[in-house]
Short mmCIF file of C-alpha atoms in Angstrom, two decimals:
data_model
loop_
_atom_site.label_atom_id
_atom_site.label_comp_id
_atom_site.label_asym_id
_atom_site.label_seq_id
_atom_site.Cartn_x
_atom_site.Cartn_y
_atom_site.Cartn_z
CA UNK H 1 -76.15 107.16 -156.97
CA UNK H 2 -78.07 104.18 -156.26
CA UNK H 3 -79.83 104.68 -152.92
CA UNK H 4 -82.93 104.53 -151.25
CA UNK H 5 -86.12 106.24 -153.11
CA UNK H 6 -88.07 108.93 -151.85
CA UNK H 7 -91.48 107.92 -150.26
CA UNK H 8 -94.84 110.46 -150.15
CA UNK H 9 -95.52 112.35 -146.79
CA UNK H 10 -97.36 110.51 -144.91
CA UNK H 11 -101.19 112.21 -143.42
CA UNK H 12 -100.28 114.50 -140.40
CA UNK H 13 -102.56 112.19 -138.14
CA UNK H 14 -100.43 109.12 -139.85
CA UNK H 15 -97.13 110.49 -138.78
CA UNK H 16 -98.08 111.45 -135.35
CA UNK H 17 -99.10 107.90 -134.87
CA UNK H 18 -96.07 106.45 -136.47
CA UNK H 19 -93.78 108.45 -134.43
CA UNK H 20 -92.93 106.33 -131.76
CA UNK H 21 -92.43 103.17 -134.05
CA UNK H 22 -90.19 105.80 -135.77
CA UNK H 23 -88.57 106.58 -133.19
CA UNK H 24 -87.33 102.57 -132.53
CA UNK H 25 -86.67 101.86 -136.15
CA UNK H 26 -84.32 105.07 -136.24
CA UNK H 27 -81.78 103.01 -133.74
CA UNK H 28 -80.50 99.78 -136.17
CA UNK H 29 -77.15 98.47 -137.46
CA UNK H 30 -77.49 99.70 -140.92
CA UNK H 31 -77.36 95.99 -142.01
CA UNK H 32 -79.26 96.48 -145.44
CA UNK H 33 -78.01 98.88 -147.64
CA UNK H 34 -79.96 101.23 -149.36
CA UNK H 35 -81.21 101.18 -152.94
CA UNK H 36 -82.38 103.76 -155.01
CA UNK H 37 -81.85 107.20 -156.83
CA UNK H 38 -80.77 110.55 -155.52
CA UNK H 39 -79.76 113.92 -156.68
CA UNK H 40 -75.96 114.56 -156.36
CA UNK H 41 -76.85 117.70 -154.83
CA UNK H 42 -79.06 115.77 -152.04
CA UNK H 43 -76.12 113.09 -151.78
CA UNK H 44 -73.81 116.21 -150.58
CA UNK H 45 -76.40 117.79 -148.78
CA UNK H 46 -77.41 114.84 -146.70
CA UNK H 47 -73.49 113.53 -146.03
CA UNK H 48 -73.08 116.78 -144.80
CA UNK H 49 -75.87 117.39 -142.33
CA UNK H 50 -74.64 114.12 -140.23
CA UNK H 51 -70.77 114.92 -140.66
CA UNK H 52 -71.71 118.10 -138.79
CA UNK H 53 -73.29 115.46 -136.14
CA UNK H 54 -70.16 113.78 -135.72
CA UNK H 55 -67.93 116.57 -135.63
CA UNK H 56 -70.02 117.90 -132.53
CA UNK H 57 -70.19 114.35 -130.79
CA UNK H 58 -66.24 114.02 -131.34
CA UNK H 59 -65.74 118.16 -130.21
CA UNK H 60 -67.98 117.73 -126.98
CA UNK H 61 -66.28 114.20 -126.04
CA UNK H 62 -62.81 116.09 -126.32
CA UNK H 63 -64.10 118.92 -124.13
CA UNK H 64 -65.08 116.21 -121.34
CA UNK H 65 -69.15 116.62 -121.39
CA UNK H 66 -70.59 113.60 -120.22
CA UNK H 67 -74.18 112.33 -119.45
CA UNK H 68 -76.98 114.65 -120.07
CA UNK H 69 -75.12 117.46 -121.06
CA UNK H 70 -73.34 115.35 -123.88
CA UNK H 71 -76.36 113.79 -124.42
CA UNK H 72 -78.78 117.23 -124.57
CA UNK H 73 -76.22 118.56 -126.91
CA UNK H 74 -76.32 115.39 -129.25
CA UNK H 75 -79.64 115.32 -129.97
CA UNK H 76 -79.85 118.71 -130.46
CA UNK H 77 -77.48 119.32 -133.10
CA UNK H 78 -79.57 116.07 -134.75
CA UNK H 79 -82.76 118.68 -134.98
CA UNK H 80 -80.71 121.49 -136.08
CA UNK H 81 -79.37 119.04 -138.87
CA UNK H 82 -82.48 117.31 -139.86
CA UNK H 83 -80.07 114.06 -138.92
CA UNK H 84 -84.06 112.22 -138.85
CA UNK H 85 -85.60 113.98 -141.45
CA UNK H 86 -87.60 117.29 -141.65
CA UNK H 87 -91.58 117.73 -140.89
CA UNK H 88 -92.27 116.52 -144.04
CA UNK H 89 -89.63 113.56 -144.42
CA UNK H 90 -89.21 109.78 -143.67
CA UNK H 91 -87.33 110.06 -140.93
CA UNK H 92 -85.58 106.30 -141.56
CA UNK H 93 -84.71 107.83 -144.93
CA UNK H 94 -82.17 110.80 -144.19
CA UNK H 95 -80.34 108.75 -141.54
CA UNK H 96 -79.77 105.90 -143.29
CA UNK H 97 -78.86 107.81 -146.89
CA UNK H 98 -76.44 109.84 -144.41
CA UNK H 99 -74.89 106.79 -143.05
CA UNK H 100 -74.06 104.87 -145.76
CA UNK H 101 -72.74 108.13 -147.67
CA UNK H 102 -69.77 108.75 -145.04
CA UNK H 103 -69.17 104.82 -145.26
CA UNK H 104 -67.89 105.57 -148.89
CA UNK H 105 -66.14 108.74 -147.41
CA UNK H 106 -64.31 107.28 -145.03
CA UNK H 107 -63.30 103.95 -145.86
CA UNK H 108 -59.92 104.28 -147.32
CA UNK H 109 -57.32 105.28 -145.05
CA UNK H 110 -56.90 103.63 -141.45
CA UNK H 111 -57.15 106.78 -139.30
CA UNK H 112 -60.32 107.76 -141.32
CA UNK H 113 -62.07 104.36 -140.68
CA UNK H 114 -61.04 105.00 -136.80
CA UNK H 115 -62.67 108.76 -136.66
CA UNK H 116 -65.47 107.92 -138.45
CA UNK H 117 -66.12 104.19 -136.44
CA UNK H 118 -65.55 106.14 -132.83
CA UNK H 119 -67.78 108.84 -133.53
CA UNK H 120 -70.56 106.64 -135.05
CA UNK H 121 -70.44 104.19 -132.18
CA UNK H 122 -70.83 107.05 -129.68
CA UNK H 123 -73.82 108.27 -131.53
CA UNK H 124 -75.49 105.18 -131.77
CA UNK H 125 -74.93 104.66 -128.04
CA UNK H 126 -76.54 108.13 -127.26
CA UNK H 127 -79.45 107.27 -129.21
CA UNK H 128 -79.71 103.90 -128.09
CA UNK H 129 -80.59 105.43 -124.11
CA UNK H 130 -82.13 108.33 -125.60
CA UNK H 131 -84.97 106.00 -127.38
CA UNK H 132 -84.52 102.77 -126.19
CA UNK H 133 -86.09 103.71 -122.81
CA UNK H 134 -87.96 100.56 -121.16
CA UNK H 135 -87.29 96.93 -121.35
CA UNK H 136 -89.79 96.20 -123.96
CA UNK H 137 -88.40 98.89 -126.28
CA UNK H 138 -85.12 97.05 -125.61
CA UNK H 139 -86.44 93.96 -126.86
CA UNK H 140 -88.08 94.97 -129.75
CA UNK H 141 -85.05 96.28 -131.06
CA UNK H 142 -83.02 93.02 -130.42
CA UNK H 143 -85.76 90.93 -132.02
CA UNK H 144 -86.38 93.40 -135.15
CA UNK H 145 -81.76 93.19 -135.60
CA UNK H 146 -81.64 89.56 -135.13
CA UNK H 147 -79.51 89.83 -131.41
CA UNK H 148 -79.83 86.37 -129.73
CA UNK H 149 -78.24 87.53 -126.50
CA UNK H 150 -78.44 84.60 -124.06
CA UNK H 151 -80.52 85.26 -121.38
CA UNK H 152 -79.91 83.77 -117.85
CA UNK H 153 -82.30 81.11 -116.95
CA UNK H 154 -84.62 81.52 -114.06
CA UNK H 155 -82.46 78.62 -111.88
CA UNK H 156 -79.39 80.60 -111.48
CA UNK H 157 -80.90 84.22 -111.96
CA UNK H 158 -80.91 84.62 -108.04
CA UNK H 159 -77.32 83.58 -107.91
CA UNK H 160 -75.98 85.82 -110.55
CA UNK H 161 -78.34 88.66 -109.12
CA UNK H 162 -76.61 88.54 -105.93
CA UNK H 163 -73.14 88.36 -107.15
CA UNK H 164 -73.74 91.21 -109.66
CA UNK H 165 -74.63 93.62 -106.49
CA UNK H 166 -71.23 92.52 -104.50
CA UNK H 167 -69.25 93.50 -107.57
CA UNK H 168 -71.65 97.03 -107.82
CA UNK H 169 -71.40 97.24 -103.76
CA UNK H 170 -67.57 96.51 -104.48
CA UNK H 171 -66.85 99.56 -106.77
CA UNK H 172 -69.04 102.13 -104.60
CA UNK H 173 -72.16 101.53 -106.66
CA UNK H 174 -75.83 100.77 -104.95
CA UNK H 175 -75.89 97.27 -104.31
CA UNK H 176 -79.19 97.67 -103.32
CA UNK H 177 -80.44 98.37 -107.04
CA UNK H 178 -82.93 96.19 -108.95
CA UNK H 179 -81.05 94.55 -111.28
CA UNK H 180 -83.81 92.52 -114.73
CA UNK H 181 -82.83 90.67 -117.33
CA UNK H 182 -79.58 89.15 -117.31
CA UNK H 183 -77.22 88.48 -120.35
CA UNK H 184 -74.57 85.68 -120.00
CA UNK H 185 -71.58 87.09 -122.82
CA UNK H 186 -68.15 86.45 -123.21
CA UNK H 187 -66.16 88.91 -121.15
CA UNK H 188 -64.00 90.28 -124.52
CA UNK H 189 -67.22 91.88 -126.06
CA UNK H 190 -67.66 94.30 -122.83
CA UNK H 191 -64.34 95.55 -122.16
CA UNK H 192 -65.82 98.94 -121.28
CA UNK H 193 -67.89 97.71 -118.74
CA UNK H 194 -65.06 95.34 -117.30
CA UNK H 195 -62.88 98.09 -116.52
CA UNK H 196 -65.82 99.92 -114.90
CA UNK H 197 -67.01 96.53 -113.02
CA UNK H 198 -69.91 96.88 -113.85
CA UNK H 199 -70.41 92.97 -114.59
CA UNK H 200 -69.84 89.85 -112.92
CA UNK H 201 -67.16 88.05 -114.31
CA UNK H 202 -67.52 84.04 -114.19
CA UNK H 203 -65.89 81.28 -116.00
CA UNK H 204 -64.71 83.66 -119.26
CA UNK H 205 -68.21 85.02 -119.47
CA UNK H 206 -69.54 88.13 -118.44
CA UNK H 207 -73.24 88.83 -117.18
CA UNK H 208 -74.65 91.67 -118.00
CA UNK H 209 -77.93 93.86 -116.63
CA UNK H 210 -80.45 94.86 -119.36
CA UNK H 211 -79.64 98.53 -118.01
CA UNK H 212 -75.99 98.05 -119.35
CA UNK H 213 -77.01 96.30 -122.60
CA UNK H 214 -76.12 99.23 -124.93
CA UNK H 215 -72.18 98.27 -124.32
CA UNK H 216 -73.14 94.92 -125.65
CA UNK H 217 -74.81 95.90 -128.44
CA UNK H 218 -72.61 98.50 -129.31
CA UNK H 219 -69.95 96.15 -129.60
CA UNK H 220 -72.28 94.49 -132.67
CA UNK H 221 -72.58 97.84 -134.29
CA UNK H 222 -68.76 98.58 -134.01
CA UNK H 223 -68.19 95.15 -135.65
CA UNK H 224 -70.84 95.35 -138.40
CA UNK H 225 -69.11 98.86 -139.24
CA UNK H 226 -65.67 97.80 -139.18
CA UNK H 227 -66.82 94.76 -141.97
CA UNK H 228 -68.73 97.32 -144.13
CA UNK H 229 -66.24 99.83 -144.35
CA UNK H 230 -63.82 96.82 -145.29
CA UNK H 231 -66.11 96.07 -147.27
CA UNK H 232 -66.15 98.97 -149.62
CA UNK H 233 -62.68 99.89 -149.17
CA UNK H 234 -61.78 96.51 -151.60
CA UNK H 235 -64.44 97.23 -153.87
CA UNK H 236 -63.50 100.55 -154.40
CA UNK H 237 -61.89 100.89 -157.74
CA UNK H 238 -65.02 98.66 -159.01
CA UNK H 239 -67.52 101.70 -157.39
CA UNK H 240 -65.62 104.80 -158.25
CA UNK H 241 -63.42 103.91 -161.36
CA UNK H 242 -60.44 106.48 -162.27
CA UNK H 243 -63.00 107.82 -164.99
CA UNK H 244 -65.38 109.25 -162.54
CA UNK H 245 -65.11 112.60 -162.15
CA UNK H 246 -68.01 113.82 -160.70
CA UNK H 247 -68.98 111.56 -157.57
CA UNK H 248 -65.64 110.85 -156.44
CA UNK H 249 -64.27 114.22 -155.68
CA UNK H 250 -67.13 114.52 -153.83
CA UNK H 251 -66.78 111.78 -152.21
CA UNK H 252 -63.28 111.82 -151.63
CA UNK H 253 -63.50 115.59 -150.47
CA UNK H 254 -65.86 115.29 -147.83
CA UNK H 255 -63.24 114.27 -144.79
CA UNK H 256 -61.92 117.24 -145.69
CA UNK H 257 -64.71 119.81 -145.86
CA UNK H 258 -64.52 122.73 -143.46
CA UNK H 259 -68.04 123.03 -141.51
CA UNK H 260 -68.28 126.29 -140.26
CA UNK H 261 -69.08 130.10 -141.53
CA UNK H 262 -67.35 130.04 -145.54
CA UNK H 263 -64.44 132.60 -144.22
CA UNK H 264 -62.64 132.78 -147.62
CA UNK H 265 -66.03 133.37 -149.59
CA UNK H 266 -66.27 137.42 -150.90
CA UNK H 267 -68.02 139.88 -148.45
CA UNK H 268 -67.92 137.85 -145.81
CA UNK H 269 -67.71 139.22 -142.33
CA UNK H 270 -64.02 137.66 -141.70
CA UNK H 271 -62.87 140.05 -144.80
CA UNK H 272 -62.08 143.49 -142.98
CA UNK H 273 -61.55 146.82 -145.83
CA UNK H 274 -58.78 147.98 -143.34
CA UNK H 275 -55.98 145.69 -143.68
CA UNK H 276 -53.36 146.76 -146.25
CA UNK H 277 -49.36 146.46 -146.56
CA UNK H 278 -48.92 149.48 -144.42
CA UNK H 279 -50.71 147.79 -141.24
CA UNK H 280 -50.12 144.06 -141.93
CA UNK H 281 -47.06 144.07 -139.86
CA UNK H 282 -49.60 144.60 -136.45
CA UNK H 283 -52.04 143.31 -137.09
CA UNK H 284 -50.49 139.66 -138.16
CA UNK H 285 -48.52 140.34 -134.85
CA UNK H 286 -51.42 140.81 -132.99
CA UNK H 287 -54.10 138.53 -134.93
CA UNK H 288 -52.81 135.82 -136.54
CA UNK H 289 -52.48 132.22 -135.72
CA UNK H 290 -49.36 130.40 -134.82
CA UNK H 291 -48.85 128.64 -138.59
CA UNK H 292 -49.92 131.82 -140.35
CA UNK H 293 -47.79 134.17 -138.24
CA UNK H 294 -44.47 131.55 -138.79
CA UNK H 295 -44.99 131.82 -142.49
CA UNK H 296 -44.95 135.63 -142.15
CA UNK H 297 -42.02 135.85 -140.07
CA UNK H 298 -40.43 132.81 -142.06
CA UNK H 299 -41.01 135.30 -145.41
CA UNK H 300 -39.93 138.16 -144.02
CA UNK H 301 -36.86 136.23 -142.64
CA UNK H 302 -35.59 134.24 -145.76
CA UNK H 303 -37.64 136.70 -148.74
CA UNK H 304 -38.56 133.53 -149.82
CA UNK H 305 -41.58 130.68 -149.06
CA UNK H 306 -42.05 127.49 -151.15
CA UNK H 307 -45.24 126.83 -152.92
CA UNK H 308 -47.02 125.12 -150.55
CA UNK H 309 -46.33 127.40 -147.89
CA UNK H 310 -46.93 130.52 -150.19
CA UNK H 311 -50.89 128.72 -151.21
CA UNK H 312 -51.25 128.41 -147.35
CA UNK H 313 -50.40 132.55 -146.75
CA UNK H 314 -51.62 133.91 -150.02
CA UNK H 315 -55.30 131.98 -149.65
CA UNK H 316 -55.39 133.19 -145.91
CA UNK H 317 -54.28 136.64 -146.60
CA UNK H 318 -56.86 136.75 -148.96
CA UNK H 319 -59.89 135.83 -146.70
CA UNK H 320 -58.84 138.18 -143.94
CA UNK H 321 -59.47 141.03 -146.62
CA UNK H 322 -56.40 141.70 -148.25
CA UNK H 323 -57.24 143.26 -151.68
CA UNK H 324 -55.19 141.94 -154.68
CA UNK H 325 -53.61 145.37 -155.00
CA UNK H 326 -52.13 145.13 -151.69
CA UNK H 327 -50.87 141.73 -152.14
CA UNK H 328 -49.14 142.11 -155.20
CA UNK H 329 -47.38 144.59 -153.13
CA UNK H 330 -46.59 142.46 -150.59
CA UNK H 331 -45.23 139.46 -151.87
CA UNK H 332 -43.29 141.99 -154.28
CA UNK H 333 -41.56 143.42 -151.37
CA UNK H 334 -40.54 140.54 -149.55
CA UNK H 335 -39.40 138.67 -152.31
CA UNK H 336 -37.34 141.47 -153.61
CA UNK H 337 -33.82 140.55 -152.25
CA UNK H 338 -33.74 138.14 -153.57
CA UNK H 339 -36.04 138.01 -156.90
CA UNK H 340 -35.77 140.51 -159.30
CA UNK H 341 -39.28 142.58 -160.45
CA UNK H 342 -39.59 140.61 -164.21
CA UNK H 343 -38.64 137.60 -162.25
CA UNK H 344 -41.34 137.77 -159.68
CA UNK H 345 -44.19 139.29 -162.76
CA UNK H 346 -43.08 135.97 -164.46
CA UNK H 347 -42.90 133.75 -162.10
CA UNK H 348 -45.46 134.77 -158.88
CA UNK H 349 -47.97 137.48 -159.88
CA UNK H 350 -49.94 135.27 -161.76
CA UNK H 351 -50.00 132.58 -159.17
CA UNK H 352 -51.33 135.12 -156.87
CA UNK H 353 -54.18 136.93 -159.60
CA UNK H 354 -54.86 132.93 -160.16
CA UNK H 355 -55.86 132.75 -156.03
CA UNK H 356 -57.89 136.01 -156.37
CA UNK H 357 -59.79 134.86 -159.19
CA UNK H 358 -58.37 137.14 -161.90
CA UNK H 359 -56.49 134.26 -164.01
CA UNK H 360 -57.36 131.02 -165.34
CA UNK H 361 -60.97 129.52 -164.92
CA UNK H 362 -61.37 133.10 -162.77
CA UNK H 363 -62.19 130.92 -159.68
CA UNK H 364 -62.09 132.27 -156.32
CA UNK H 365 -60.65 129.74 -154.20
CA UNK H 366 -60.92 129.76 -150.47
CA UNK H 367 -58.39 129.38 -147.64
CA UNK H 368 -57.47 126.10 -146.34
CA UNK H 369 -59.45 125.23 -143.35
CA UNK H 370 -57.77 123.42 -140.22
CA UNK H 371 -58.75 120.16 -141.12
CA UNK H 372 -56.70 120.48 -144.46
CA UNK H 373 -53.72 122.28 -143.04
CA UNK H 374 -53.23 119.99 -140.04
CA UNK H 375 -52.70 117.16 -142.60
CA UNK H 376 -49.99 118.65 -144.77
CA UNK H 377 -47.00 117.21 -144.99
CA UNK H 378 -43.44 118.64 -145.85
CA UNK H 379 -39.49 118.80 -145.69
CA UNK H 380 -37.35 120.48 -143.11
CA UNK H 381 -37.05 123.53 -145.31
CA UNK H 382 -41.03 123.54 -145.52
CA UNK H 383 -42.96 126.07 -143.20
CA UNK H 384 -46.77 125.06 -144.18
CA UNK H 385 -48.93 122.99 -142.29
CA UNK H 386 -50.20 122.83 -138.76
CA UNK H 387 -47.19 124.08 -136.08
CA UNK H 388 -49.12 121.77 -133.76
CA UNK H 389 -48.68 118.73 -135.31
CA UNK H 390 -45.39 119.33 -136.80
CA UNK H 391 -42.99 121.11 -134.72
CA UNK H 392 -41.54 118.72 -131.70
CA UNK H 393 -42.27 120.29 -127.92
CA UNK H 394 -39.28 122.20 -127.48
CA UNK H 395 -39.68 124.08 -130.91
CA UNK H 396 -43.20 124.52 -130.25
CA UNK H 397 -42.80 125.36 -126.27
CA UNK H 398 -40.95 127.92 -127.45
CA UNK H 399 -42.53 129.43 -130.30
CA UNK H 400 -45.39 129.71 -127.42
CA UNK H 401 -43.40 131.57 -125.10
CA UNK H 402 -42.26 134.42 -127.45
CA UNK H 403 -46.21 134.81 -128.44
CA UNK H 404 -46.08 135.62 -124.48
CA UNK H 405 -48.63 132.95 -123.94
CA UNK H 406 -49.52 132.33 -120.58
CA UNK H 407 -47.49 129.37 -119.00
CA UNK H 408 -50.13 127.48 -118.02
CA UNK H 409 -52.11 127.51 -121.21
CA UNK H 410 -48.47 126.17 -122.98
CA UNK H 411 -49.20 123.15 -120.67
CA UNK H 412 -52.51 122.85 -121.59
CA UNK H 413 -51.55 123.46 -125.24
CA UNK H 414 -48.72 120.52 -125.06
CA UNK H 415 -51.29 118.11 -123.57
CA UNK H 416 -53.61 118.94 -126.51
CA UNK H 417 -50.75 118.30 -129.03
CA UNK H 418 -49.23 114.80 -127.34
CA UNK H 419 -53.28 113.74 -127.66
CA UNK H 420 -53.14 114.85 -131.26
CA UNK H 421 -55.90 117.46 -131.07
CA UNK H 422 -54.37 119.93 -132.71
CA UNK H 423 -56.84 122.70 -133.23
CA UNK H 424 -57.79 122.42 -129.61
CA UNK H 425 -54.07 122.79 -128.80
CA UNK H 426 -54.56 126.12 -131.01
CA UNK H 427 -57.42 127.10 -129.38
CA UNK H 428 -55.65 126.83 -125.69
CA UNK H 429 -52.76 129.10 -127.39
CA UNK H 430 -56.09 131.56 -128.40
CA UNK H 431 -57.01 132.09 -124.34
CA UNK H 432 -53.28 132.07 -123.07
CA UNK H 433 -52.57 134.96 -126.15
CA UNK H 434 -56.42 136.76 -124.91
CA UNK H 435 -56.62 136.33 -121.33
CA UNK H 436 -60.22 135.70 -120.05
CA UNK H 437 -61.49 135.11 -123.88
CA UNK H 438 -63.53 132.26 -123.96
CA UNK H 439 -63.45 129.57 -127.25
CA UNK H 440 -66.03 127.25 -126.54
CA UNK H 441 -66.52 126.00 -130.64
CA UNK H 442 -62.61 125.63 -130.75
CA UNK H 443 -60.58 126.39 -133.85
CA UNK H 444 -61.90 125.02 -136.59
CA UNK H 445 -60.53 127.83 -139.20
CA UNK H 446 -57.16 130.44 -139.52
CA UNK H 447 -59.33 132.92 -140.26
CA UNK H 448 -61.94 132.40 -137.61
CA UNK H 449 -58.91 132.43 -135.16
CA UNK H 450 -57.73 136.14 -137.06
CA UNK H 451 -62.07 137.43 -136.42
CA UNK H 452 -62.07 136.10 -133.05
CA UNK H 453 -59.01 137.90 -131.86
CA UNK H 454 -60.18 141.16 -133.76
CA UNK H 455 -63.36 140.67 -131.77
CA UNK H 456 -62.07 140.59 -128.23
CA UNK H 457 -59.63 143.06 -129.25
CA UNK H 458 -62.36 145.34 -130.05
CA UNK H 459 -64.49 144.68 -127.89
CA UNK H 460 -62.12 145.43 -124.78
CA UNK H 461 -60.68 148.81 -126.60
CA UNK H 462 -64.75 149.65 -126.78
CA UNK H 463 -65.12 148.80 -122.99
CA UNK H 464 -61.86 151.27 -122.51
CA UNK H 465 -58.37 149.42 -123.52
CA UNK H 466 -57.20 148.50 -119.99
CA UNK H 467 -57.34 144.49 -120.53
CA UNK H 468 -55.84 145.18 -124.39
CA UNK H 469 -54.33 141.24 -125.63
CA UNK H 470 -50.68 141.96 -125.35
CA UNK H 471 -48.93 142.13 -128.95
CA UNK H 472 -47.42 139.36 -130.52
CA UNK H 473 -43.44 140.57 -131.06
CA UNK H 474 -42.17 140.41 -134.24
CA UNK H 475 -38.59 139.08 -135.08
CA UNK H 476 -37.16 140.93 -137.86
CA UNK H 477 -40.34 143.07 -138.98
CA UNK H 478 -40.61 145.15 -141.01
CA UNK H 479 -40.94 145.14 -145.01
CA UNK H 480 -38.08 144.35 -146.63
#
């Protein structure tokens, strides 16, 4: 892919000197694109380090942070992703690589152009403050992206001063606070700050202090985004033609990928050598999440899933450490009312071998993470996907209160749903089903949900089983 090139490190003393200049030119509009070679396996790592940024600005903006705590956390997961480069990298180079990357990701589909727009506006603002600290820094940046705010001239700057502290004095703000430059805009490019009254409103134009200027140019960024995302999305065929078939997976894959720990990878700690046929029945009552533990009751109800929903179990059931063996047994068992043994060799063993690695290209292939199963689709007779997202509130209300979820965490978990965060909703289900447990990464995984419960399950029958999580009942259990 034709991106930026790779420039030498720069002298140690050369660096340290650059590194406030760096620090400017790292806050920009992404106007020009980039042009030169890279590696596809630096293309993937690089989209990935800043779509773990954006995940954590869009998870701590859900969970309410504000100010310097949002802010504190921002920038750190930036270091711990190497968002600006490493010790030994341009910084300009990995950000604006990164950037243009998820523009190719996410250009396609409405809701993705939304996610990735919000999120990248909100970073931009947090760096904006975070580096943009005094008035010349401010202007710098303006001149070096071409922003011709217009400025209000020295005659009427006394006016507008005084009328921007009766609108600050107005809304309970100091009136008394020194207010510099002065921007004269039209009123629709600062809607944020209009509904705040933060600006003095005059004539269809809104004035603006320099301390507020990152809502006005933030409003530039969002529009320069929007265009080059529309951009690419019409000249999309022309970049990735139907015969490529080694970028565009990639690309196309990566609003999918699943961030965290890899819980369906072999040995990993999610995998525990104790669960068999014999104990699935508790321990799915007792650990597993809501859309994994309505496929098991749906199977064990009807002896029967359809594909989709039998991928979604099988793949799950697999990274929580159920051995092939035990499987086979399994989803032998249940289907046996109603499918005859050479029927279900024939037709479902290898299916289940091919998920375990033991047929076909012998690939193991992982569980679905949230991201994926909250965007499945399916008929009325379907039982896959996200419960969240697809059951209405009464359904789901009540599927909540035979878990014996605590009441108010239903609420909580119904607010969650109507704001479409589903794996948050999940995650409020999590502390009403494990009372006291605190979730603070959220759900981002079934199988993280199943180690997480196993955890504070353990952990309290260690400490001496009197605050045990209370049992999730099974309807109709039992193998068939």
């Amino acid at each position: 892919m034709n991106f930026l090139g790779n420039k030498p490190a720069a002298p140690e003393e050369s660096r340290a000197g650059r590194k406030h200049a760096d620090e400017h030119r790292i806050v920009r509009l992404y106007k020009d694109h980039p042009t030169c070679d890279i590696s596809i396996d630096e293309f993937e790592r690089l989209a990935l380090q800043r779509l773990r940024v954006l995940k954590k600005v869009e998870d701590l903006k859900l969970r309410g942070k504000q100010d310097e705590a949002l802010m504190t956390e921002v920038m750190t997961s930036i270091r711990d992703n190497n968002l600006e480069g490493s010790a030994i990298e341009d910084p300009m180079r990995a950000d604006q690589l990164s950037h243009f990357i998820l523009r190719l990701s996410y250009c396609g589909k409405p809701e993705l152009r939304k996610w990735f727009t919000t999120q990248e506006c909100e970073l931009f603002r947090l760096r904006f403050i975070d580096k943009l600290k005094t008035e010349d820094d401010r202007a710098l940046f303006l001149q070096r992206e071409g922003l011709a705010y217009t400025a209000v001239q020295t005659s009427e700057r006394e006016m507008v001063q005084q009328k921007m502290k009766e609108v600050l004095r107005s809304s309970g703000n100091d009136g008394d606070i020194k207010i510099e430059q002065i921007f004269k805009v039209p009123f629709i490019s600062v809607p944020d700050l209009v509904s705040q009254r933060k600006v003095w409103l005059h004539g269809g134009f809104a004035y603006v202090g320099q301390k507020d200027l990152v809502s006005l140019v933030a409003q530039d960024f969002r529009i320069n985004l929007s265009k080059g995302l529309a951009s690419i999305s019409r000249r999309w065929r022309e970049i990735f033609p139907d015969s490529d078939q080694r970028l565009r997976p990639l690309v196309e894959g990566l609003s999918q990928r699943y961030l965290g720990p890899d819980l369906g990878a072999a040995g990993n700690q999610a995998r525990r050598s104790d669960l068999t046929v014999a104990n699935l029945t508790s321990v799915s009552a007792r650990h597993f999440p809501l859309c994994m533990h309505n496929l098991m009751q749906t199977v064990r109800r009807d002896h029967h899933l359809r594909h989709q929903g039998r991928q979604q179990l099988s793949l799950f059931l697999k990274a929580v450490g159920l051995p092939l063996e035990e499987a086979l047994i399994f989803w032998r068992s249940e289907f046996g009312p109603k499918v005859p043994g050479d029927k279900f060799d024939k037709e479902y063993a290898y299916n289940i071998r091919h998920n375990y690695g033991k047929e076909g290209k012998m690939t193991e292939y992982t569980a679905h993470s949230c991201v994926s199963i909250t965007r499945m689709t399916g008929g009325a007779d379907e039982h896959h996907g996200c419960p969240y997202r697809r059951m209405d509130e009464a359904s789901l209300r009540a599927n909540l209160a035979t878990l014996r979820c605590e009441p108010a965490r239903i609420n909580e978990a119904m607010q969650k749903k109507a704001g479409g965060h589903f794996q948050l909703a999940c995650a409020c289900t999590f502390q009403g089903l494990h009372a006291g447990a605190d979730l603070e990464l959220g759900i981002n995984h079934p199988a993280q949900y199943y180690l997480e419960s196993r955890r504070v399950y353990d952990e309290r029958e260690s400490a001496g089983g009197s605050s045990k999580p209370a049992a999730i009942p099974e309807a109709g259990a039992g193998p068939s």
